[in-house]
Amino acid sequence: QESMHAYAANVYTSVVEELMKGKQRKFIAVEQEFFRLWWDAVATDMHKQQVHQLLQEGRLEFVIGGQVMHDEAVTLIDDQILQLTEGHGFLYETFGIRPQFSWHVDPFGASATTPTLFALAGFNAHLISRIDYDVKADMQKNKKLQFVWQGSPSLSERQEIFTHVMDQYSYCTPSQIPFSNRSGFYWNGIATFPDPPKDGVYPNMSLPVTDTNIHLYAQTMVKNIKERAAWFRTTDVLWPWGCDKQFFNASVQYSNMDLLLNYINKHSEEFGVTAQYATVGDYFQAVYSRNLTWEIRDSQDFLPYSTEPFQAWTGFYTSRSTLKGIARKASSLLSAGESFFTQYVQKHPASSICKCEALRQLQSLRWAVSEVQHHDGITGTESPKVKDMYMNNLMYGMFNVKKLMASIIFDMNNAKKDGEVYSSVYNKDSGIPDVDQYVVVYNPLAWNITTFVTVSVSHLEISVYDELGRSVPAQVQSSAESHSTYDLYILVAISGLSYRKYSVKPLNGKQSAFIGGSVKYKRKDITRADQQSQQLLPVVSNCYQVLFDQNTNLMHSITERETNQTVQLTQEFLEYHVNGDVMKGPISDNYLFAPNASAVPVSKAVELEVVSGNLMTEIRQYFYSNATAQDYIYAVYTRVYTVPEGYDGKLLCHRIEQEYSVGPLELNREAVLRTSTNLNTRQLLYTDSNGYQIQKRPFKAYVNNTVARNYYPMVQTAYIEDDTTRLTLLAERAHGVSSQGNGQVEVMLHRRLWNNLQWDLNYNLTLNDSSVVRPVIWLILGTKALNSILYQTSSLALEHRPVVMFGALSGHMPKLPGQLQQNSVHSSAVTLPPNLHLQTLSIPGWRYSSNHAEQVHSIHMGKQKQGDADFSRVLLRIRHLYEVGEDPVLSQPVMVNLKSLLKGLGSLMLVEERSLTGTWDVNTLKRWKWKTAQYPSKGFSNSTEISENCIVTVHPKEIRTFFVYFQSQ
């Protein structure tokens, strides 16, 4: 809001007005968040009419067109797609336009998932800027800043995209002019906060162009253009005019630019250069028409990113861990809320819930989850004030969606409207009233899931029953966090996109939940451990035996029981001590990680408590700085499960769940959990790229800053392996991860920093984060074959844990005949095979026509007015989780019958296959085909067919997007 007032609204107002004053003038805009705020609240009818005209003339061009310019390192592909779809839906509905180029100039490093994403969205070219300084220098020298990028090994040339890397000047105009000590080219100066100056005179306004200096100005500009031309293969030079927070006073900007461009063109013989206003599309069209043959880049990415020898931008992989966690929790809740609402609308057309209000509730969370994907959002590189805005918007949206889900449950069960329903999403902040109550559990995945949900209760003696009154396995035990409540673990088995209802009652003699008994082991001084007499404490589940060393209370080894293979495995917390004084050397801040030495172990003494019952054992370790310290800063809660007969325990049994408690840290400390094994990994690490694909990360030695430059983002998955065995880590929020030694993997969990860099102080960017963070990581240990079968389904089971809602009952369950209940539990399930993920099932509400000619016509006729949202169109996305050749079975293409997949929602009438964000019919999407040595003929790349009877074949790594329509009931 402050930026809108200080400059952003003025950018759109003044640029639109200025573009109307000269046919030659052009402008590009990227994000939709500021534009939509301007469109809805500031733009006049005249402005709106002008925007329509300028878009038609191609003089205003939207590039990317997502809600924001998203970060590439720490975001999940689902959320990147969401925010892109959010912006594209608005642009297509409002203007009938579809962005076709990218301008990803500011994310800190470039991921290999992005080229695939933008190709699937229908883009013809991709543009990036921030990559390693040494890599860029080398590419620039060898004219290799442009290439055709095949980001996905499996999709390869089918979803390749031409990519342009900006040269060393990046996306801002160089401001030095040799003929004056004032700056040049930035005539509108610098935006002022909180208010624009009354007299229109801004600080640092550049030297105006005059008759006396115009020749010198032109010479300076031409010299820079020619310097850049030498770094590219064609004679077309992209010269970006602008920078952060520019064009808020566009008249002074354009009038000076006009003078300069006219002068250069008048003297083009002398200068050897002609110059014109252009959009990114104009530039790429020029390069494309040169018909050159381009080199291919494979799936290697540009992460991490360094700007100087001691500036590795690897700190932001972990900065503001709480925000990263909430952003992901919100994303997962949104996805659950969308599929829950979609099913409800299809099955209960005459519902009592106001659909428009429900859509608004979902939209509030779509907006919040979209905006936090910004490259200064989820990255943790914003000031505390802005972080609070993101948090508030996320919490508000989550509250709305929980409320919606609770009211749907109420409506479907015709419960009394006065019973209190409140919901809490898979966390333990939900006290439960001391009466009979029910717990409704929704599984947001399109697979049958068997897992535990946790509920806080006030008694130990408790019974849990399902809808038919059958006893349900459960375990209750003392809570690690609270002395006044107990944790109740309920074993739930739920089919795809379905919910179950359990009642929790005080014990009535018959069946009770198992009670977990606790044994506490006294604090051990790990520095003086007696190595001679090793006493090992075994903790056993169906799949693993975990041994703890009683001399130290630390983990000792894990045995995978099926193969009887044992891996030595220890875990410890360490801290990197970092410098905050710019006078003393490189600093760490929100962006940068600059360790001044190796990490230091944090604790000298460890306490151990083992809570065990028939279903689960929880090992609680508390780490103290010394043998007599009062408080711990670090704790680990490790859970292993024993699954009773009759339940599918494959996923549940093969994971070791860990939850950490870290903080508050001391100042200028960066906390890591280091897991050391006896696997001979040759220091090779694998990390996921945005939860979409796996990247190989060999350890690289550098002259400077080797520790920080070997940190990589882990969005969902990281693993290490030797010839036979793999240890996989799965996360529910992003972290920095590294392998700093053979057989080791370390995860950065938290950072607390303060520095005196003036720039950081000006923007309040010092990350003095005194919070306690509670991240969760699941470990899978076993053969590579076992891991490759389990890691994808497990990472999604962690990402999309069941949504738990509570309701208090006045003495009875809502009356549901057994027959009906059985039906609602099973028949409507949506189930896919384990290598396919139902990524999206939602009702977007867009009012645009799927037929492009029709959509353009109705906008042209001014018919595209605010109407009711369209509830008949359902957006469906299905993603193949495996690469070609990754697994003998799971890497195969899969045939899906959409009719039978969705039969629980109703009778499928029509299916339209669309581009990733829904704005193109795939059969009319013809992307530019750039010439490569591999494919010398230049043509358009084409797409796939759906058979008459709604059967689609999904190939490895494909993300397929459909609009589906059901027969109205």
Coordinates of N, CA and C in Angstrom, one line a residue, residues 7 40 71 223 262 334 437 441 502-503 549 574 589 612 694 735 742 787 835:
Y7 N 4.8 5.5 -5.3 CA 5.2 5.5 -6.7 C 4.5 4.6 -7.7
D40 N -8.2 -1.5 -10.3 CA -9.4 -1.6 -9.5 C -9.7 -0.3 -8.7
D71 N 10.2 -15.9 -6.9 CA 11.5 -16.4 -6.7 C 11.6 -17.7 -7.3
K223 N 28.2 4.4 -27.1 CA 29.4 3.7 -26.7 C 29.0 2.4 -25.9
N262 N 15.8 10.4 -31.1 CA 15.7 11.2 -32.4 C 17.1 11.6 -32.9
L334 N -4.9 -24.3 0.8 CA -5.6 -23.8 -0.3 C -5.9 -25.0 -1.3
Q437 N -16.6 -35.3 21.1 CA -16.5 -34.4 19.9 C -16.2 -35.3 18.7
V441 N -11.6 -35.6 9.1 CA -10.3 -35.6 8.5 C -10.4 -35.7 7.0
Y502 N -14.4 -39.2 12.8 CA -14.1 -40.0 14.0 C -14.7 -39.3 15.2
S503 N -15.2 -40.2 16.1 CA -15.6 -39.5 17.4 C -14.7 -39.9 18.5
D549 N 23.0 -44.2 21.3 CA 24.2 -44.5 22.2 C 23.9 -43.9 23.6
L574 N 25.0 -27.7 14.8 CA 26.1 -26.8 14.8 C 25.7 -25.4 14.4
D589 N 23.7 -11.6 5.6 CA 22.5 -10.9 5.9 C 21.3 -11.7 5.3
S612 N 7.0 -44.7 24.5 CA 6.6 -45.7 23.6 C 5.3 -46.3 23.9
I694 N 15.0 -33.5 -9.9 CA 16.2 -33.6 -9.0 C 17.4 -33.1 -9.7
H735 N 14.8 -24.9 2.8 CA 16.0 -24.8 3.6 C 17.2 -24.7 2.7
N742 N 32.3 -36.1 3.2 CA 31.9 -37.4 2.7 C 30.9 -38.0 3.6
N787 N 13.8 -46.3 -2.2 CA 13.7 -44.8 -2.2 C 13.0 -44.3 -3.4
N835 N 2.3 -42.9 -9.5 CA 3.2 -42.0 -10.2 C 2.6 -40.8 -10.8

